Short mmCIF file of N, CA, C and O in Angstrom, two decimals:
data_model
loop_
_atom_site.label_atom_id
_atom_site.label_comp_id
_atom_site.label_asym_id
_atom_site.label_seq_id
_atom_site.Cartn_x
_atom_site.Cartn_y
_atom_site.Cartn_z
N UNK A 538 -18.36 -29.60 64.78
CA UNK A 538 -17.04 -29.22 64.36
C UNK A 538 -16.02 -29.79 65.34
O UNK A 538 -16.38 -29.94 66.51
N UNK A 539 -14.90 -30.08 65.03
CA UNK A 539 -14.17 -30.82 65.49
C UNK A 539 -12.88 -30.11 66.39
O UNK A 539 -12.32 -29.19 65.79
N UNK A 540 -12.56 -30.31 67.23
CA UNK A 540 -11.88 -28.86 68.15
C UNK A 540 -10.36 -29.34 67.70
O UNK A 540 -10.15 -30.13 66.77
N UNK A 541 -9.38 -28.73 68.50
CA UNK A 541 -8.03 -28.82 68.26
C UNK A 541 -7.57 -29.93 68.48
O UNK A 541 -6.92 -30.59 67.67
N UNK A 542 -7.94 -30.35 69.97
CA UNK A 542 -7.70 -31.19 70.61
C UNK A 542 -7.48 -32.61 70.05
O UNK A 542 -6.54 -33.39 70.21
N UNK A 543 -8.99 -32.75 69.12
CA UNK A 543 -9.10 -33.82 68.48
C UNK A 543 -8.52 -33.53 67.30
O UNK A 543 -9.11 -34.38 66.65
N UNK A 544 -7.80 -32.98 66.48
CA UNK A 544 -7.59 -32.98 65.36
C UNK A 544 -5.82 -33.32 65.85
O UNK A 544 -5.16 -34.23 65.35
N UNK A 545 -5.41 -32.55 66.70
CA UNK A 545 -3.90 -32.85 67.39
C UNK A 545 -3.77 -34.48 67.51
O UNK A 545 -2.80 -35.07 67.03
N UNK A 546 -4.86 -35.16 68.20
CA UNK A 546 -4.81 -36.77 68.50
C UNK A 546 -4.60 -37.49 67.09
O UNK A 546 -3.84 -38.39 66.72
N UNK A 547 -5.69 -36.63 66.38
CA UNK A 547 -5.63 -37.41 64.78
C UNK A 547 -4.25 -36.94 64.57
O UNK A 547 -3.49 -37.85 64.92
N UNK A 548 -3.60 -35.92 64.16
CA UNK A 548 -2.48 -35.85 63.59
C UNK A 548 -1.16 -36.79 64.58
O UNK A 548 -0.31 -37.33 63.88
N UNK A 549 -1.06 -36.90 65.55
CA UNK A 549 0.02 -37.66 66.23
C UNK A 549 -0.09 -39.34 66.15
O UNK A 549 0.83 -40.15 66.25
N UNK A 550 -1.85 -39.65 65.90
CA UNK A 550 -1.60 -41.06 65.74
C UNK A 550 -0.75 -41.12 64.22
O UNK A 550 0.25 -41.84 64.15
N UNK A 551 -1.16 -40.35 63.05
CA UNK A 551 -0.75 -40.83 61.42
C UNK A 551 0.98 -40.26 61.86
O UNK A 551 1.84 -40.02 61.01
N UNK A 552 1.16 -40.16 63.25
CA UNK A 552 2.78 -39.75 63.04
C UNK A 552 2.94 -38.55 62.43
O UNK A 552 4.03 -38.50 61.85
N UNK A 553 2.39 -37.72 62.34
CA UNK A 553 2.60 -36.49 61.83
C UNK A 553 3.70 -35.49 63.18
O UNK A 553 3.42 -35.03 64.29
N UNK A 554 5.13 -35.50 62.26
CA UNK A 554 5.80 -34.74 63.38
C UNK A 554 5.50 -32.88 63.30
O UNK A 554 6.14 -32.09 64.00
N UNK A 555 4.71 -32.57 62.57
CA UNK A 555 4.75 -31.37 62.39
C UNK A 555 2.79 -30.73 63.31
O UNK A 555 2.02 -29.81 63.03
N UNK A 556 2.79 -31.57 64.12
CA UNK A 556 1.48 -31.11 64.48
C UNK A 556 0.81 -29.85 65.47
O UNK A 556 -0.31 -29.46 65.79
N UNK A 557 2.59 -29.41 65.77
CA UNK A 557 2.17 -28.10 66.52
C UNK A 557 2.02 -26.94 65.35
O UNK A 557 1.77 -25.81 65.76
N UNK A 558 2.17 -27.15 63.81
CA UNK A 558 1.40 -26.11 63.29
C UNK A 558 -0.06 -25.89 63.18
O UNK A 558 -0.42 -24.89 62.57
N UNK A 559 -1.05 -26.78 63.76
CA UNK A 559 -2.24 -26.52 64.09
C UNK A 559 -2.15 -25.27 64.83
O UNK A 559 -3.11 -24.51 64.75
N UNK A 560 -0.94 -24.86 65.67
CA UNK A 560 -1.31 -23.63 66.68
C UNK A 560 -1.34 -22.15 65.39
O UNK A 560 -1.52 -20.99 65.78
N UNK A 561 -1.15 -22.48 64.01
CA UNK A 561 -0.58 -21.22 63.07
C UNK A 561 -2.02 -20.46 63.57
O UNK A 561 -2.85 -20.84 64.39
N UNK A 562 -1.95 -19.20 62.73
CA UNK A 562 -2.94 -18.62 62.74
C UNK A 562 -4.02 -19.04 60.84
O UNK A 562 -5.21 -18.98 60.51
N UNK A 563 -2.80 -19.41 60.17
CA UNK A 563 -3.57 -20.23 59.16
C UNK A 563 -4.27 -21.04 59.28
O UNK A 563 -5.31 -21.10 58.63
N UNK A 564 -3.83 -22.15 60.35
CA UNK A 564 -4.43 -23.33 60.41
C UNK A 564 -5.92 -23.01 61.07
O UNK A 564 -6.90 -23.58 60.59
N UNK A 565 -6.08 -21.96 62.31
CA UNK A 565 -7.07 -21.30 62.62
C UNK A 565 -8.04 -21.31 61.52
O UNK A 565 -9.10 -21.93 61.53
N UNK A 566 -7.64 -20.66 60.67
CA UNK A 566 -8.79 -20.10 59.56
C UNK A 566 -9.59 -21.11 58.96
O UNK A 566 -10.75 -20.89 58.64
N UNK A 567 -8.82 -22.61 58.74
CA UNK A 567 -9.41 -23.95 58.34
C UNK A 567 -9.95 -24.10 58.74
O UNK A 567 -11.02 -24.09 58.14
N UNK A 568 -10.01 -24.48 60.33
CA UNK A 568 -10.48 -25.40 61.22
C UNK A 568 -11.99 -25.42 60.88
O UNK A 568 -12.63 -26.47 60.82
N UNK A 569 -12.44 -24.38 60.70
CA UNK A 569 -14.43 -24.40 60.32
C UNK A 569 -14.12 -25.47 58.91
O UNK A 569 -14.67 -26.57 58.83
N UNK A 570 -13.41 -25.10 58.12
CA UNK A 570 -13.83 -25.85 56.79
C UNK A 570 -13.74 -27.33 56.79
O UNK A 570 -14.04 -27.79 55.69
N UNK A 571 -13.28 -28.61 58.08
CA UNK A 571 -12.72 -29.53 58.19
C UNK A 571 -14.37 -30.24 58.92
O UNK A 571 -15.00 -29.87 59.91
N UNK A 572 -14.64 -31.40 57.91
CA UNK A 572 -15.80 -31.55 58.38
C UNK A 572 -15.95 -32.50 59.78
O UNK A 572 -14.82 -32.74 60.23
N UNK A 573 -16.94 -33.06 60.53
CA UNK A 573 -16.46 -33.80 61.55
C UNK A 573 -16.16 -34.81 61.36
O UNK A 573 -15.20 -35.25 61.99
N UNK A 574 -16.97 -35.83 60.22
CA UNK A 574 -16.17 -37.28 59.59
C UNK A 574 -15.10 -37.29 58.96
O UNK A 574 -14.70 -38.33 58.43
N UNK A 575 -14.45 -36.19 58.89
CA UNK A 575 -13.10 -35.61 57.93
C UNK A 575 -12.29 -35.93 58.95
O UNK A 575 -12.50 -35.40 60.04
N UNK A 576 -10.89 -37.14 58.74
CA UNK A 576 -10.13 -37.33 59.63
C UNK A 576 -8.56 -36.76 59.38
O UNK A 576 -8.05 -37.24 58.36
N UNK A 577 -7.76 -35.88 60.09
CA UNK A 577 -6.93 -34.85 59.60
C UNK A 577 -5.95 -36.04 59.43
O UNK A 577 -6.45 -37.07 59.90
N UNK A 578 -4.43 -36.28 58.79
CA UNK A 578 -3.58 -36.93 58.31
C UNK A 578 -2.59 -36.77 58.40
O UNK A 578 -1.91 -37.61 58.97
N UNK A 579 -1.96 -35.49 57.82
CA UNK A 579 -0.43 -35.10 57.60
C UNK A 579 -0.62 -33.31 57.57
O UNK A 579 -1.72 -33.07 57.08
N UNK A 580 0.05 -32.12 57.91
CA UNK A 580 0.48 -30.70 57.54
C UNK A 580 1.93 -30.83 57.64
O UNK A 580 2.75 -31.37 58.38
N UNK A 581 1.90 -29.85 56.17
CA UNK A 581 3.54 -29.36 55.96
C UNK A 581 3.54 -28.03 55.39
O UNK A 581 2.73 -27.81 54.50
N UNK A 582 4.31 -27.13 55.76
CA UNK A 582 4.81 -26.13 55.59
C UNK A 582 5.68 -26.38 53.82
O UNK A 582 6.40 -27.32 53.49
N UNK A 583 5.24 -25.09 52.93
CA UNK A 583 6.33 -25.44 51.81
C UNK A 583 5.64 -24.26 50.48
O UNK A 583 4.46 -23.93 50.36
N UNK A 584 6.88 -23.79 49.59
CA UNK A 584 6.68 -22.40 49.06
C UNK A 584 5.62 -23.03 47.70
O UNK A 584 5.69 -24.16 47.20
N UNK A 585 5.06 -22.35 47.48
CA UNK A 585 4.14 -22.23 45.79
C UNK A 585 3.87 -20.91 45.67
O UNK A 585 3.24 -20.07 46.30
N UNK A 586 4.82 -20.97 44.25
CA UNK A 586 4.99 -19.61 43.82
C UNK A 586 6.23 -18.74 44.81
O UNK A 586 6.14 -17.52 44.73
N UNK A 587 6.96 -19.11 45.42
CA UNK A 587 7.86 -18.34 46.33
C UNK A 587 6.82 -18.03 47.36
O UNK A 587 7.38 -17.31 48.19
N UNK A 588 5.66 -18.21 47.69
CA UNK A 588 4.86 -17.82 48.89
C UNK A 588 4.93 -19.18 49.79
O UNK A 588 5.02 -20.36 49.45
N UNK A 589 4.86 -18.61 50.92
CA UNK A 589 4.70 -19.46 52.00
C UNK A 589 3.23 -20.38 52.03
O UNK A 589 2.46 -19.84 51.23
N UNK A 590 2.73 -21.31 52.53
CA UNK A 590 1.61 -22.18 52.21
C UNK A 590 1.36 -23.34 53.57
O UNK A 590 2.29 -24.05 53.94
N UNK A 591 0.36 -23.39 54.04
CA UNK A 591 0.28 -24.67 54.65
C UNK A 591 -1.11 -25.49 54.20
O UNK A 591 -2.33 -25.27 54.18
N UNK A 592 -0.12 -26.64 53.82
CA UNK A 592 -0.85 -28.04 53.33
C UNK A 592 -1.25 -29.06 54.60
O UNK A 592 -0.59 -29.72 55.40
N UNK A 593 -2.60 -28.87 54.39
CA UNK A 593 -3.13 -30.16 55.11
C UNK A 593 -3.83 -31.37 53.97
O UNK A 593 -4.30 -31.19 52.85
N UNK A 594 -3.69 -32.47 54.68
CA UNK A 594 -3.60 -33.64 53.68
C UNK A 594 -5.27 -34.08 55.05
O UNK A 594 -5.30 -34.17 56.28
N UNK A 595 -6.03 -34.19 54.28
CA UNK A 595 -7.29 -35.03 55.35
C UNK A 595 -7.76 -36.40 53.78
O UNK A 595 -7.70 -36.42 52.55
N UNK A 596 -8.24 -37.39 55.01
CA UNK A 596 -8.87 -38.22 54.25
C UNK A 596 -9.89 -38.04 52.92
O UNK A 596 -10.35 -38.97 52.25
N UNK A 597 -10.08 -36.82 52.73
CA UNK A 597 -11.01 -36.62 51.92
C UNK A 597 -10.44 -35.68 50.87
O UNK A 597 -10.57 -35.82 49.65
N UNK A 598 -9.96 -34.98 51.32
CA UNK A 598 -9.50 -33.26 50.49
C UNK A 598 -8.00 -33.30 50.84
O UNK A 598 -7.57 -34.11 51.66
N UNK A 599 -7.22 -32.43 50.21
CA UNK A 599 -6.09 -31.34 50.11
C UNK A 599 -6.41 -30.00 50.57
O UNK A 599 -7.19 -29.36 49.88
N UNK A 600 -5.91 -29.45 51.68
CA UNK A 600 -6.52 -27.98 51.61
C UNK A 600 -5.18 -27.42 52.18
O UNK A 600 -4.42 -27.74 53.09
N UNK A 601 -5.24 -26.14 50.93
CA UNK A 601 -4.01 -25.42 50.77
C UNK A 601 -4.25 -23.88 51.26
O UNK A 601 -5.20 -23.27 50.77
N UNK A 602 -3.47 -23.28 52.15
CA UNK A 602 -3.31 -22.14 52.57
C UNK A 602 -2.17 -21.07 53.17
O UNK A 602 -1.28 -20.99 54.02
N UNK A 603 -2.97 -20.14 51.93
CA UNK A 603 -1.44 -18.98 51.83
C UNK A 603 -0.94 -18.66 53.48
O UNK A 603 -1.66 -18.99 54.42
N UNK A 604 0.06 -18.13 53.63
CA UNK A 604 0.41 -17.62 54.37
C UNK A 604 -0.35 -16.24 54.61
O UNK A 604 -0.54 -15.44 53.69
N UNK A 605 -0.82 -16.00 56.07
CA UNK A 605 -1.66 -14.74 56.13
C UNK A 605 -1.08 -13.58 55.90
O UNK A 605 0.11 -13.37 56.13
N UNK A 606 -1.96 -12.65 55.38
CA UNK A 606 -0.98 -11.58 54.85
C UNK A 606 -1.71 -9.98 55.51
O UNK A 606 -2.46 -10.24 56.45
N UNK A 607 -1.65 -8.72 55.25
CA UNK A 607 -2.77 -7.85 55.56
C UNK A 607 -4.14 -8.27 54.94
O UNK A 607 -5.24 -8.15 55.46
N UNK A 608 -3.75 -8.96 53.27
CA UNK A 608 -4.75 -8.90 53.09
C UNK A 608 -5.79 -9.99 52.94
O UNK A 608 -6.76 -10.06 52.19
N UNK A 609 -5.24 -10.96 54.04
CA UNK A 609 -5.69 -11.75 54.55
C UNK A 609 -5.03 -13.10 53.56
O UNK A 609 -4.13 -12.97 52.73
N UNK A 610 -5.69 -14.30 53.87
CA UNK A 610 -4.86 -15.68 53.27
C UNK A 610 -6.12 -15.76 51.96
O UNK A 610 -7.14 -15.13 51.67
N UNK A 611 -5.33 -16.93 51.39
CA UNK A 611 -5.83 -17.34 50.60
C UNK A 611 -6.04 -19.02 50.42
O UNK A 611 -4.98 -19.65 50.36
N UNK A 612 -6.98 -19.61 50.35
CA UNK A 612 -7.42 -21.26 50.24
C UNK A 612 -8.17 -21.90 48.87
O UNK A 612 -9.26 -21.85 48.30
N UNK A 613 -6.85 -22.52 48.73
CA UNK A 613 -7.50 -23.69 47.76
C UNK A 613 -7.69 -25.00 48.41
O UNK A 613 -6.98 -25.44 49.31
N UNK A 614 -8.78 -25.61 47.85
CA UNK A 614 -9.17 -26.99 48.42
C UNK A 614 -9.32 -28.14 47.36
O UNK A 614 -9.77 -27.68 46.31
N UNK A 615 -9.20 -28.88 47.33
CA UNK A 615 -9.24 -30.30 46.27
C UNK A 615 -9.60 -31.88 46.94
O UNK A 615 -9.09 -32.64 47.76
N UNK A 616 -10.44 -31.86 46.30
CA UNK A 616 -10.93 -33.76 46.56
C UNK A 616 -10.44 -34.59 46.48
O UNK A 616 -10.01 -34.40 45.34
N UNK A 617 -9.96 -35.74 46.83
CA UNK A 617 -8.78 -36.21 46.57
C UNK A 617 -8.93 -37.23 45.04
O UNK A 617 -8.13 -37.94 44.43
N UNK A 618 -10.66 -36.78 44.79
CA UNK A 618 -11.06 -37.95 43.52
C UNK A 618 -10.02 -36.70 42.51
O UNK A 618 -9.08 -37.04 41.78
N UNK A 619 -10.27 -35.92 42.63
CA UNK A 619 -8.91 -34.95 41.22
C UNK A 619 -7.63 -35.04 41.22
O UNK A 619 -6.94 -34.95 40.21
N UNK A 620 -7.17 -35.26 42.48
CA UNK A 620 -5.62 -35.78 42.08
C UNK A 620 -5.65 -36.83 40.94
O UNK A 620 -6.32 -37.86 41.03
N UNK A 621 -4.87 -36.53 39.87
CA UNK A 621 -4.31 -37.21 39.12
C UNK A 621 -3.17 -38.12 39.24
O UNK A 621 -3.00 -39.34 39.23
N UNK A 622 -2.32 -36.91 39.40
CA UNK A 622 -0.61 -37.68 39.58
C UNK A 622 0.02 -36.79 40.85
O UNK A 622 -0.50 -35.74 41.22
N UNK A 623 1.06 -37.29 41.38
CA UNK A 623 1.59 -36.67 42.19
C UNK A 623 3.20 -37.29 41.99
O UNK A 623 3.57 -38.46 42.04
N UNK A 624 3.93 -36.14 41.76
CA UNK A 624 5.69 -36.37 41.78
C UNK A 624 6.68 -35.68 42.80
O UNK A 624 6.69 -34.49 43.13
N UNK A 625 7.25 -36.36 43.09
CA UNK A 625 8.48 -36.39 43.92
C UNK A 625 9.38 -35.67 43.52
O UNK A 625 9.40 -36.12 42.38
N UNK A 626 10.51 -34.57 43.52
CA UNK A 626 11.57 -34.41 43.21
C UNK A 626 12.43 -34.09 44.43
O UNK A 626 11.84 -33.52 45.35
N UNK A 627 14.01 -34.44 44.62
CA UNK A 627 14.22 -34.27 45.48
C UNK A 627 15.94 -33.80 45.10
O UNK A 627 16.59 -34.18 44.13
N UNK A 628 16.43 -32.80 46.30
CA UNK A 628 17.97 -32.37 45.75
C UNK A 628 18.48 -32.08 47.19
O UNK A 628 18.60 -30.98 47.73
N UNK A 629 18.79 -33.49 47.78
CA UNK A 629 19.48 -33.62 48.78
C UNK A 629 18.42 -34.00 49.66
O UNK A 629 17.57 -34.80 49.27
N UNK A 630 18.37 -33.50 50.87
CA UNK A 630 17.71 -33.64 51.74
C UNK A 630 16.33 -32.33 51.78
O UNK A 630 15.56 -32.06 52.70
N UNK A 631 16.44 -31.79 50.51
CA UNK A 631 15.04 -30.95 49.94
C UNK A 631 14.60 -31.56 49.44
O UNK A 631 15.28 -32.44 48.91
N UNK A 632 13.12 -31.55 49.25
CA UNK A 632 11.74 -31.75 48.23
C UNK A 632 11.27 -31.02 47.54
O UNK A 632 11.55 -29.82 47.65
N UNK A 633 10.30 -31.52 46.47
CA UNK A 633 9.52 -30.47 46.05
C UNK A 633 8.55 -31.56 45.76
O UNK A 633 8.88 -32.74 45.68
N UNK A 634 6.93 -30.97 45.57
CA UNK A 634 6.08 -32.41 45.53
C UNK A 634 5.22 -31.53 44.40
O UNK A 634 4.99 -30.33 44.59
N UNK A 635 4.86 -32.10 43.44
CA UNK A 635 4.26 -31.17 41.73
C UNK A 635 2.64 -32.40 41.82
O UNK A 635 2.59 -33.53 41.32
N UNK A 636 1.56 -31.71 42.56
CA UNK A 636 0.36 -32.35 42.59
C UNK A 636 0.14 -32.11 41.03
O UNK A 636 0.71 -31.22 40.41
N UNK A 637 -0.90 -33.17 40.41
CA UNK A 637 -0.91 -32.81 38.60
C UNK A 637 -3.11 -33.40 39.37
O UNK A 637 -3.66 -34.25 40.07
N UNK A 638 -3.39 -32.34 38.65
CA UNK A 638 -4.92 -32.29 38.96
C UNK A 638 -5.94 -32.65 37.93
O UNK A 638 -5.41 -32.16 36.93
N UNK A 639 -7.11 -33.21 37.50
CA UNK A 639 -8.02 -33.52 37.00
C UNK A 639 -8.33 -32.41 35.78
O UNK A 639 -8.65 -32.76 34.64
N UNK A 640 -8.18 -31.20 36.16
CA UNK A 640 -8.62 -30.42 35.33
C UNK A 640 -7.20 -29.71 34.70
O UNK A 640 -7.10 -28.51 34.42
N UNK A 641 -6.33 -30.53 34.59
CA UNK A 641 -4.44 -30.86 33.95
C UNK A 641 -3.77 -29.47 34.64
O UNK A 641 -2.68 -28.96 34.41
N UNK A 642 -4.68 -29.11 35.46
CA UNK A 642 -3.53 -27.87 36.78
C UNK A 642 -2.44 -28.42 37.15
O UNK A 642 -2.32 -29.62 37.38
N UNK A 643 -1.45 -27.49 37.25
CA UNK A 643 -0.31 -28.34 38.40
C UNK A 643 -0.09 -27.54 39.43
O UNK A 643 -0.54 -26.39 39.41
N UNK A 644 0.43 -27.89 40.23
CA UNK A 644 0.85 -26.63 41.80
C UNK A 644 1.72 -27.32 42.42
O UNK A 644 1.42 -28.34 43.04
N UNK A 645 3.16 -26.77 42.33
CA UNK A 645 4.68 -27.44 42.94
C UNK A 645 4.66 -26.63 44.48
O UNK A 645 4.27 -25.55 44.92
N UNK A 646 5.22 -27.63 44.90
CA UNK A 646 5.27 -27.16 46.47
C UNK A 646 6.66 -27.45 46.55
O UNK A 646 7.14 -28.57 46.65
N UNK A 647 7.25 -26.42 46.49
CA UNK A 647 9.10 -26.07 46.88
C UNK A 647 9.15 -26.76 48.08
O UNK A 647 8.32 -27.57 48.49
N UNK A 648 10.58 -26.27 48.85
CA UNK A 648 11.57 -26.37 49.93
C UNK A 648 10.35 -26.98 51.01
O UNK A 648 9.47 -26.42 51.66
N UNK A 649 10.79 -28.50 50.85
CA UNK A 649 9.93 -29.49 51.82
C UNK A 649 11.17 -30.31 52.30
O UNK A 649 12.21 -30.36 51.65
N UNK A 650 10.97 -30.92 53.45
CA UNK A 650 12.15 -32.05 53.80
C UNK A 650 12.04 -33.30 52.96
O UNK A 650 10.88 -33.56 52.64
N UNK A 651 12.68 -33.90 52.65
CA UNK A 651 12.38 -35.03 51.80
C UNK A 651 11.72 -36.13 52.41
O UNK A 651 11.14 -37.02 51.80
N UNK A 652 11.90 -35.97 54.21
CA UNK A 652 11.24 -36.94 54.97
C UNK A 652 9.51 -36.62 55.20
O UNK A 652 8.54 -37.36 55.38
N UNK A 653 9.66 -35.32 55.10
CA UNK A 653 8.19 -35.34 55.18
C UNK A 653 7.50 -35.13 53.72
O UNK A 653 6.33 -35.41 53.48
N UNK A 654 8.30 -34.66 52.92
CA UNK A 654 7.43 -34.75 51.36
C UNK A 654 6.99 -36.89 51.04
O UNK A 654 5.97 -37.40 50.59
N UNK A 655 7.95 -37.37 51.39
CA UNK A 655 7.94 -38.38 51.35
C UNK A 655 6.78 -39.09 51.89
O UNK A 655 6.07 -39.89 51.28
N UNK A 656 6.67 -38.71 53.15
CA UNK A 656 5.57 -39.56 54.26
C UNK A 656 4.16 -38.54 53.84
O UNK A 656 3.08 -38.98 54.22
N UNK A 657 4.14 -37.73 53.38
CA UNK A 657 2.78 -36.38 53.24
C UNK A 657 2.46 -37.28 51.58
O UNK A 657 1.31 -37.37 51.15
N UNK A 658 3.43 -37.76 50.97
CA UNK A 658 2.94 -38.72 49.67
C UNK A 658 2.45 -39.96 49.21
O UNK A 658 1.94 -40.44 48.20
N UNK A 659 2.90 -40.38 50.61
CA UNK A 659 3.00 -41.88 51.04
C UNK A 659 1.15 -41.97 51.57
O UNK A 659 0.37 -42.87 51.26
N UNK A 660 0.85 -40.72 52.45
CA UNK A 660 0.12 -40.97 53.42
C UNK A 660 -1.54 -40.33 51.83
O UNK A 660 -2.71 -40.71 51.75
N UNK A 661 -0.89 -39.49 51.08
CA UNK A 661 -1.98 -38.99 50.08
C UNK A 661 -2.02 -40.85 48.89
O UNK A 661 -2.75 -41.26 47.99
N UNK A 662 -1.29 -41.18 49.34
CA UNK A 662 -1.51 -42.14 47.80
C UNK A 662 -2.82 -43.24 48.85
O UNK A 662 -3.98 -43.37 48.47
N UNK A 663 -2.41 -43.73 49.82
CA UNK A 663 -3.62 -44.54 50.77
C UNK A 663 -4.73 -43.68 51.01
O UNK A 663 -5.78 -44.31 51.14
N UNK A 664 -4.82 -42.46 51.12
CA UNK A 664 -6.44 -41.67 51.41
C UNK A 664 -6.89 -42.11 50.03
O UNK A 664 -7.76 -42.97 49.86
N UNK A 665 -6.09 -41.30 48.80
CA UNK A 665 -7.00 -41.95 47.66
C UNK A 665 -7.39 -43.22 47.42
O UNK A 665 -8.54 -43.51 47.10
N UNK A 666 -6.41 -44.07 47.55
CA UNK A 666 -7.25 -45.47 47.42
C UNK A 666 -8.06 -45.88 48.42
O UNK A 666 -8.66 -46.96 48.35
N UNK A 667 -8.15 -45.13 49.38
CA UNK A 667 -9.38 -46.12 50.65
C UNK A 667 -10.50 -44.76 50.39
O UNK A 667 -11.64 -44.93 50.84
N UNK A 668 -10.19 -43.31 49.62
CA UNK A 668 -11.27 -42.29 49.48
C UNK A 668 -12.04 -43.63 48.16
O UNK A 668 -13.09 -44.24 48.33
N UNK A 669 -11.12 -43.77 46.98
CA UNK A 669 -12.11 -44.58 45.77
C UNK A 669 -12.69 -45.51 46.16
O UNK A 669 -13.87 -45.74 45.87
N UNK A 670 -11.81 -46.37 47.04
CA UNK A 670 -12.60 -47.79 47.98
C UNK A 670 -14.19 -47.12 48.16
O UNK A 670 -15.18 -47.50 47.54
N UNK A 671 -14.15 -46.16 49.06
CA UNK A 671 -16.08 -45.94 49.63
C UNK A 671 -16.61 -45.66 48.27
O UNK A 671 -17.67 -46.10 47.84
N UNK A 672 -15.66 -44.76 47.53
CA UNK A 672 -16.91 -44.13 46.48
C UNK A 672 -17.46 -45.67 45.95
O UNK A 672 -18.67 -45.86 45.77
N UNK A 673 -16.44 -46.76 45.72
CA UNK A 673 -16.73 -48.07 44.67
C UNK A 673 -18.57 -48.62 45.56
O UNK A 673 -19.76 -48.84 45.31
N UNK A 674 -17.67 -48.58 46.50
CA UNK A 674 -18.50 -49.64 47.39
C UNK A 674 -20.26 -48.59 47.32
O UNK A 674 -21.28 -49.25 47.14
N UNK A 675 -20.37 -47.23 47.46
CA UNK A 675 -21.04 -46.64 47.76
C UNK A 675 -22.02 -46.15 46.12
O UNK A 675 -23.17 -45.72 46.19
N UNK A 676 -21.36 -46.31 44.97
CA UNK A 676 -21.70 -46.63 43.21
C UNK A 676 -22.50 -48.23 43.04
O UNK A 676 -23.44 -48.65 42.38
N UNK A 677 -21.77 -48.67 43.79
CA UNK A 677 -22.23 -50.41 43.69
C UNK A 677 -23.56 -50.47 43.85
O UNK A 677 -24.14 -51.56 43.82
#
């Protein structure tokens, strides 16, 4: 398993300015689920459903988590082979980013900066194409 330390290095090389939310107590709760060839990418803070959420973007997966609550958080996770579509909307210097999923789910992620919805979309559209790259090469 892969400690903080190293997951902090991964997040500051992809430029991720938001990498002191590794210290959340959400991000805590991940850290077991992040495998060791799993290389971390981008986290952003941003509402679904009016709830608070932190999104981590890794080379492999999406993994989404509620804000902790009494009765504890809640995690969704996704492969990045199910992303379908992913859209942009933006109203000013806000975001909102509407992942559209394999099995025709959607899940909008409100009040994001537009700089980082931007670069957290930028950085998900290259995992999928270098995630399909291995699967091709690894089908072949």
């Amino acid at each position: 398993m892969k400690n903080i330390d190293q997951i902090k290095k991964e997040l500051i090389s992809n430029h991720c300015s938001n990498f002191e939310l590794i210290e959340k107590r959400e991000f805590t709760r991940a850290l077991n689920m992040i495998f060791d060839l799993e290389k971390m990418l981008y986290l952003i803070v941003g509402s679904i459903d009016n709830e608070p959420w932190l999104l981590l973007l890794t080379d492999q997966r999406i993994i989404m988590i509620q804000k902790e609550t009494e009765m504890g958080s809640f995690i969704q996770q996704y492969g990045l082979e199910e992303v379908n579509d992913l859209k942009l909307d933006s109203f000013g210097k806000i975001a909102a980013l509407t992942f559209i999923f394999e099995n025709k789910s959607l899940i909008k992620v409100d009040y994001l900066s537009l700089k980082q919805a931007n670069e957290f979309g930028r950085l998900l559209v290259e995992a999928i194409e270098n995630w399909t790259n291995k699967l091709d090469q690894f089908l072949v």
